[in-house]
Short mmCIF file of C-alpha atoms in Angstrom, two decimals:
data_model
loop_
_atom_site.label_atom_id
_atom_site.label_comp_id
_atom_site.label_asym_id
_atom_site.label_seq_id
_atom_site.Cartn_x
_atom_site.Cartn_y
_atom_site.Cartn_z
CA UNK A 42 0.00 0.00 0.00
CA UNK A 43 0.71 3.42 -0.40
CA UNK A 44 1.76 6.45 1.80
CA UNK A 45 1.72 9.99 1.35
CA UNK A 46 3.71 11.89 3.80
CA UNK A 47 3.18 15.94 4.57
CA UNK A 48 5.55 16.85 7.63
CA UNK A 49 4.27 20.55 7.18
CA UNK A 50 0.84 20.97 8.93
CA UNK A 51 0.97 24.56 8.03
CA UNK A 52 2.93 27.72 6.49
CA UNK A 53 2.98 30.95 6.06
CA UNK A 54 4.04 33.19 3.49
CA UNK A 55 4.28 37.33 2.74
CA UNK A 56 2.49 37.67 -0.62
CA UNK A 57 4.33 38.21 -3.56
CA UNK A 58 7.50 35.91 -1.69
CA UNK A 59 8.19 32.07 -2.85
CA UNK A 60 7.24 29.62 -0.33
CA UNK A 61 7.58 25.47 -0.98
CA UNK A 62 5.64 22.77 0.50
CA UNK A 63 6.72 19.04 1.09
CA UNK A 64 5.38 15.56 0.20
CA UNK A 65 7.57 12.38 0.42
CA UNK A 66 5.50 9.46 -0.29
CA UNK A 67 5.94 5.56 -0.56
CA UNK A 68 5.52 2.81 -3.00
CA UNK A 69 7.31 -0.31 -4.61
CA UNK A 70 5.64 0.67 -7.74
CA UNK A 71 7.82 2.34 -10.82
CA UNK A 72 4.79 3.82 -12.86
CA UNK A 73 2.65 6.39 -10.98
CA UNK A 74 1.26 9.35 -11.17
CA UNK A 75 1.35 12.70 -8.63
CA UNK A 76 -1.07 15.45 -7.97
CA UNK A 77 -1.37 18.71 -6.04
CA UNK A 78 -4.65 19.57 -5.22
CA UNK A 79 -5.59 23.08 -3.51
CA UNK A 80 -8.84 23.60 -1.27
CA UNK A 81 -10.20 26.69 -0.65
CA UNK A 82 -12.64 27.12 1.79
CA UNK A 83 -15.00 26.71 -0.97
CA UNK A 84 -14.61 23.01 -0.19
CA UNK A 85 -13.55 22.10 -3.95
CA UNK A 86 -10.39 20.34 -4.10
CA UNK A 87 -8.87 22.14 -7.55
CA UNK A 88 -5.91 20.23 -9.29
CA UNK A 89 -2.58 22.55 -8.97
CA UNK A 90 -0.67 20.33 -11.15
CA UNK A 91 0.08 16.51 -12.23
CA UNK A 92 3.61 14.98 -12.45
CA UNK A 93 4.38 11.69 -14.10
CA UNK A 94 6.76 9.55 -12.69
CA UNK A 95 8.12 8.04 -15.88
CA UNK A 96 9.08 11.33 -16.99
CA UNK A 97 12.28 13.20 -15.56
CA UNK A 98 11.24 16.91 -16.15
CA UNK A 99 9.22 18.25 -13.02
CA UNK A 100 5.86 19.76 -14.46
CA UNK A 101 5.37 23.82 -14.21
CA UNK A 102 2.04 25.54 -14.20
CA UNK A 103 2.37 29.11 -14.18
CA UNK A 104 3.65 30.39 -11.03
CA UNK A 105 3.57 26.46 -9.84
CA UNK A 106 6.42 24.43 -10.32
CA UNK A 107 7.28 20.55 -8.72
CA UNK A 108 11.08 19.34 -7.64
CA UNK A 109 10.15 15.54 -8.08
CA UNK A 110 12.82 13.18 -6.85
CA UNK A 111 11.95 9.93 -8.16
CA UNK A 112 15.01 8.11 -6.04
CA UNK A 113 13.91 9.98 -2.94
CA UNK A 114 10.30 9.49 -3.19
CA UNK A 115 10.10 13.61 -3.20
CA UNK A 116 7.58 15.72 -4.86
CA UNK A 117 7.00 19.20 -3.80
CA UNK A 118 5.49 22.05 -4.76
CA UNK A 119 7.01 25.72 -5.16
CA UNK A 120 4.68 28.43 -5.44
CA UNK A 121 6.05 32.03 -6.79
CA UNK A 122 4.94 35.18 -6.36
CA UNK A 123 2.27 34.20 -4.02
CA UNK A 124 -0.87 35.82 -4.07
CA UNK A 125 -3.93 35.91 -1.62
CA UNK A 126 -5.83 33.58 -3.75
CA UNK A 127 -3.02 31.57 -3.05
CA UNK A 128 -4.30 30.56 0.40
CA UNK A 129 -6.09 27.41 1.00
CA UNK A 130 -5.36 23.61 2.20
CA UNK A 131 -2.44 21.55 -0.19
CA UNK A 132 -2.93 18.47 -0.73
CA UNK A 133 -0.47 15.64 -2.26
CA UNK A 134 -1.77 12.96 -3.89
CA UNK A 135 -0.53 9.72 -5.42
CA UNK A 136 -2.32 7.26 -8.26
CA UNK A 137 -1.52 4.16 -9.39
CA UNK A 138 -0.74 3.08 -12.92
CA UNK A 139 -1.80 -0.37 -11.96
CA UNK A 140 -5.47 -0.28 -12.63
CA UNK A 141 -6.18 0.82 -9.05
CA UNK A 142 -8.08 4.37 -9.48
CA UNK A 143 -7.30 5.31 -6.26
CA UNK A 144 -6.11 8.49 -4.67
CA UNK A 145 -4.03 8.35 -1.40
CA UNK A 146 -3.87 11.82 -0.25
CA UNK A 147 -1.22 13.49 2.23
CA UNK A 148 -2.91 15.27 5.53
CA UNK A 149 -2.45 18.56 3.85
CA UNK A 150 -0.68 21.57 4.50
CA UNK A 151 -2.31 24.94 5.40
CA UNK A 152 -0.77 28.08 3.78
CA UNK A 153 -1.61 31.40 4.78
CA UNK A 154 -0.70 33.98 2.69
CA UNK A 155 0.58 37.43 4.83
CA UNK A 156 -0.22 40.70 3.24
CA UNK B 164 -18.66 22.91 -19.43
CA UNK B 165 -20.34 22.25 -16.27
CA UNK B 166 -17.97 21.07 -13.18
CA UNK B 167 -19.17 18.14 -11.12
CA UNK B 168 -22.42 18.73 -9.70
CA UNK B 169 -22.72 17.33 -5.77
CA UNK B 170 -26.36 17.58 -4.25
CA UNK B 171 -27.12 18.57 -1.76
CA UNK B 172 -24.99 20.92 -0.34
CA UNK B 173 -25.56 20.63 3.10
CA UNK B 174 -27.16 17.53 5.52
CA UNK B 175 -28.56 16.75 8.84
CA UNK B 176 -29.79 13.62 9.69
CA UNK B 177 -30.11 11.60 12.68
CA UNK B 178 -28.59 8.35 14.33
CA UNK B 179 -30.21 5.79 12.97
CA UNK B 180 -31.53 7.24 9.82
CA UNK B 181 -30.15 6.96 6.05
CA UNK B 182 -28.94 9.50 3.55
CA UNK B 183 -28.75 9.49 -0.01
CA UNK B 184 -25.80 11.81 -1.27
CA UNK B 185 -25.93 12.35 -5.63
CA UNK B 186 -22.81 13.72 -7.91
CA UNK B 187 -23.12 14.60 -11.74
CA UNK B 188 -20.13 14.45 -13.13
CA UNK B 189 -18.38 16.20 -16.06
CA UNK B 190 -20.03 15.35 -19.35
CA UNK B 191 -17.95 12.58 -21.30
CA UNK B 192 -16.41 11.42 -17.52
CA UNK B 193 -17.26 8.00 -17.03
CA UNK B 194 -15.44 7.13 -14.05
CA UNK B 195 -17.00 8.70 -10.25
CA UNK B 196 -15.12 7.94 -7.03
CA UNK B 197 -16.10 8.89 -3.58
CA UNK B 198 -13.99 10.44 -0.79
CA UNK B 199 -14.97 10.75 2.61
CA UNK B 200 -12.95 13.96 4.15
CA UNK B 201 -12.87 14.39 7.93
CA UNK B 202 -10.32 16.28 10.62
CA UNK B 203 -9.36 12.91 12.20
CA UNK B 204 -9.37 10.61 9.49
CA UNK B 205 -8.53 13.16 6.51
CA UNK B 206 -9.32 12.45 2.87
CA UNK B 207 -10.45 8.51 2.43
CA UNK B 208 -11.33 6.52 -0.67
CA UNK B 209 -14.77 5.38 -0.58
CA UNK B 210 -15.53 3.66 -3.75
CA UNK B 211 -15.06 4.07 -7.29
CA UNK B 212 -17.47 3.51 -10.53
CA UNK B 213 -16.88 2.60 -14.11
CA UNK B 214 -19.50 2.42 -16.34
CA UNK B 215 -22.34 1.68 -13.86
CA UNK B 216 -19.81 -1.16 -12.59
CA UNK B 217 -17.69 -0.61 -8.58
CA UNK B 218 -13.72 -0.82 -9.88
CA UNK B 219 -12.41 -0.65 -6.27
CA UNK B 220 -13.86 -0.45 -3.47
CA UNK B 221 -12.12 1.33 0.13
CA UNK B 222 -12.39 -0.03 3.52
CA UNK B 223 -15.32 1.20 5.09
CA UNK B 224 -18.41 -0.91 6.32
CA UNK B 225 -20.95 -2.71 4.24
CA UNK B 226 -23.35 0.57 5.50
CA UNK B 227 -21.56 2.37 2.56
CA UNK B 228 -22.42 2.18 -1.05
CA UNK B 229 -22.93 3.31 -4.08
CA UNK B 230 -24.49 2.66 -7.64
CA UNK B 231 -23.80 4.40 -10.67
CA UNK B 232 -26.42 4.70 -13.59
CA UNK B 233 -26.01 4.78 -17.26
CA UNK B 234 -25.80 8.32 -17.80
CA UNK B 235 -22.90 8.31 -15.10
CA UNK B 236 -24.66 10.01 -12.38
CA UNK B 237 -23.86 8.60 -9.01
CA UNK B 238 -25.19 8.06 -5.84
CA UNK B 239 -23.60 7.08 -2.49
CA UNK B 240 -25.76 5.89 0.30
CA UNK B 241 -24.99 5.44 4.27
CA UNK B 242 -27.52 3.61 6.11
CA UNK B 243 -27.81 3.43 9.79
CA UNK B 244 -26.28 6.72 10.18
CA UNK B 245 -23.54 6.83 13.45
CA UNK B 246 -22.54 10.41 14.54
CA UNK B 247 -18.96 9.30 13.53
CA UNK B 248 -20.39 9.13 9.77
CA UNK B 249 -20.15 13.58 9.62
CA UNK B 250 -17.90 14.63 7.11
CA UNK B 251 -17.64 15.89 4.23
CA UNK B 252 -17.87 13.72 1.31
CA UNK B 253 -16.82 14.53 -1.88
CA UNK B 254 -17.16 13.01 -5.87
CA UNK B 255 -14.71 13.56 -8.45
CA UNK B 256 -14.75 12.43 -11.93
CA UNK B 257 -12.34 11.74 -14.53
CA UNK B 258 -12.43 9.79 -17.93
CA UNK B 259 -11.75 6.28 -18.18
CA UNK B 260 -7.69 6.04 -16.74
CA UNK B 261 -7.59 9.10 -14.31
CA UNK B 262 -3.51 9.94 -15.54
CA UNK B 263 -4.96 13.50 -16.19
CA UNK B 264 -6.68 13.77 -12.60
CA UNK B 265 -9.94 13.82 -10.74
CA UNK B 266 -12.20 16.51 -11.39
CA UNK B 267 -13.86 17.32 -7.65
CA UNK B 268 -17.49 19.00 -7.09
CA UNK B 269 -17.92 21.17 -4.13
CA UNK B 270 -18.77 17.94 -1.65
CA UNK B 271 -21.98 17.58 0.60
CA UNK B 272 -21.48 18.38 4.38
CA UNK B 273 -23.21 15.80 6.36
CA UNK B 274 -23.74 16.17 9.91
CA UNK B 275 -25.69 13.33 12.38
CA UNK B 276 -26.87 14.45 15.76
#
């Protein structure tokens, strides 16, 4: 089974600064996917950006960017120029290539951003 | 396009009772999973539907399931409600093979007294 691993329960940030959040996770599987996933307090968890395991460059998204350290079992997520929007519960999240459609999620980090 | 539709927003029910929770999903999305989200346990895998069919299943109690119809709409139902059974549950859709990520509707907030 798998684990996803957030050591960061929360952060804090001054808008417009670069702040980075943690995930280390666990498998003994080669071909995976992984996700972060932002929730606001609107409730909806929204899909920051997707990483696949098989491939060596770490995915960007605008002002979000992943270090993913395949050896390590890293993945985390650097946010630029943060903005106010930018505040809500992370989530990491980890899928399966192996026909299990599954998401094991992290227990989230909290970011505030300061103004 | 419309997002993933979760009805109804908000719950109360008591011990004892049942619930019946619904999620549209994204037009085209075949595949609807179920996560139960709550401050002690944190974000759980319920169950997950293909094509009116359960693909995988989490480990909760037989009081949980689900059914899936052939338009993809999807309902989750708890019987016997227990006051440990507030959360918030959410549905998330995706097409067949999820690589590209769950979709997530807003979740219903369900609270037993």
């Amino acid at each position: 089974a798998q684990t996803v691993t957030q050591s960061q329960p929360e952060m804090s940030v001054q808008e417009a600064e670069t702040v980075t959040l943690s995930c280390t996770y666990d498998t003994s599987e080669s071909d995976y996917y992984l996700f972060w996933y932002k929730q606001p307090p609107s409730r909806q968890m929204i899909l920051v950006i997707r990483q696949e395991a098989y491939k060596q460059q770490n995915a960007t998204e605008n002002r979000f960017s992943v270090n993913f350290q395949k050896a390590a079992k890293s993945f985390s997520l650097k946010i630029s120029d943060s903005q106010l929007g930018d505040a809500a519960m992370y989530f990491c999240a980890f899928l399966s290539n192996f026909g299990n459609e599954k998401l094991t999620f992290g227990t989230g980090t909290r970011l505030t951003i300061i103004p | 396009k419309a997002g993933v539709t979760q009805t109804p927003r908000y719950l109360i029910k008591t011990r004892g009772q049942q619930v019946t929770l619904s999620c549209s999903p994204i037009s085209g999305h075949r595949s609807v999973s179920w996560y139960q989200q709550t401050p002690g346990q944190g974000l759980q895998f319920l169950f997950e539907y293909f094509s009116e069919t359960q693909r995988n299943k989490g480990n909760f109690p037989g009081r949980f399931s689900g059914r899936q119809f052939s338009n993809s709409r999807s309902e989750m139902n708890v019987s016997t409600l227990e006051l440990g059974d507030s959360a918030l549950y959410l549905c998330a859709s995706s097409l067949a093979v999820p690589k590209g990520g769950y979709t997530f509707g807003s979740g219903t907030r369900l609270t037993v007294v």
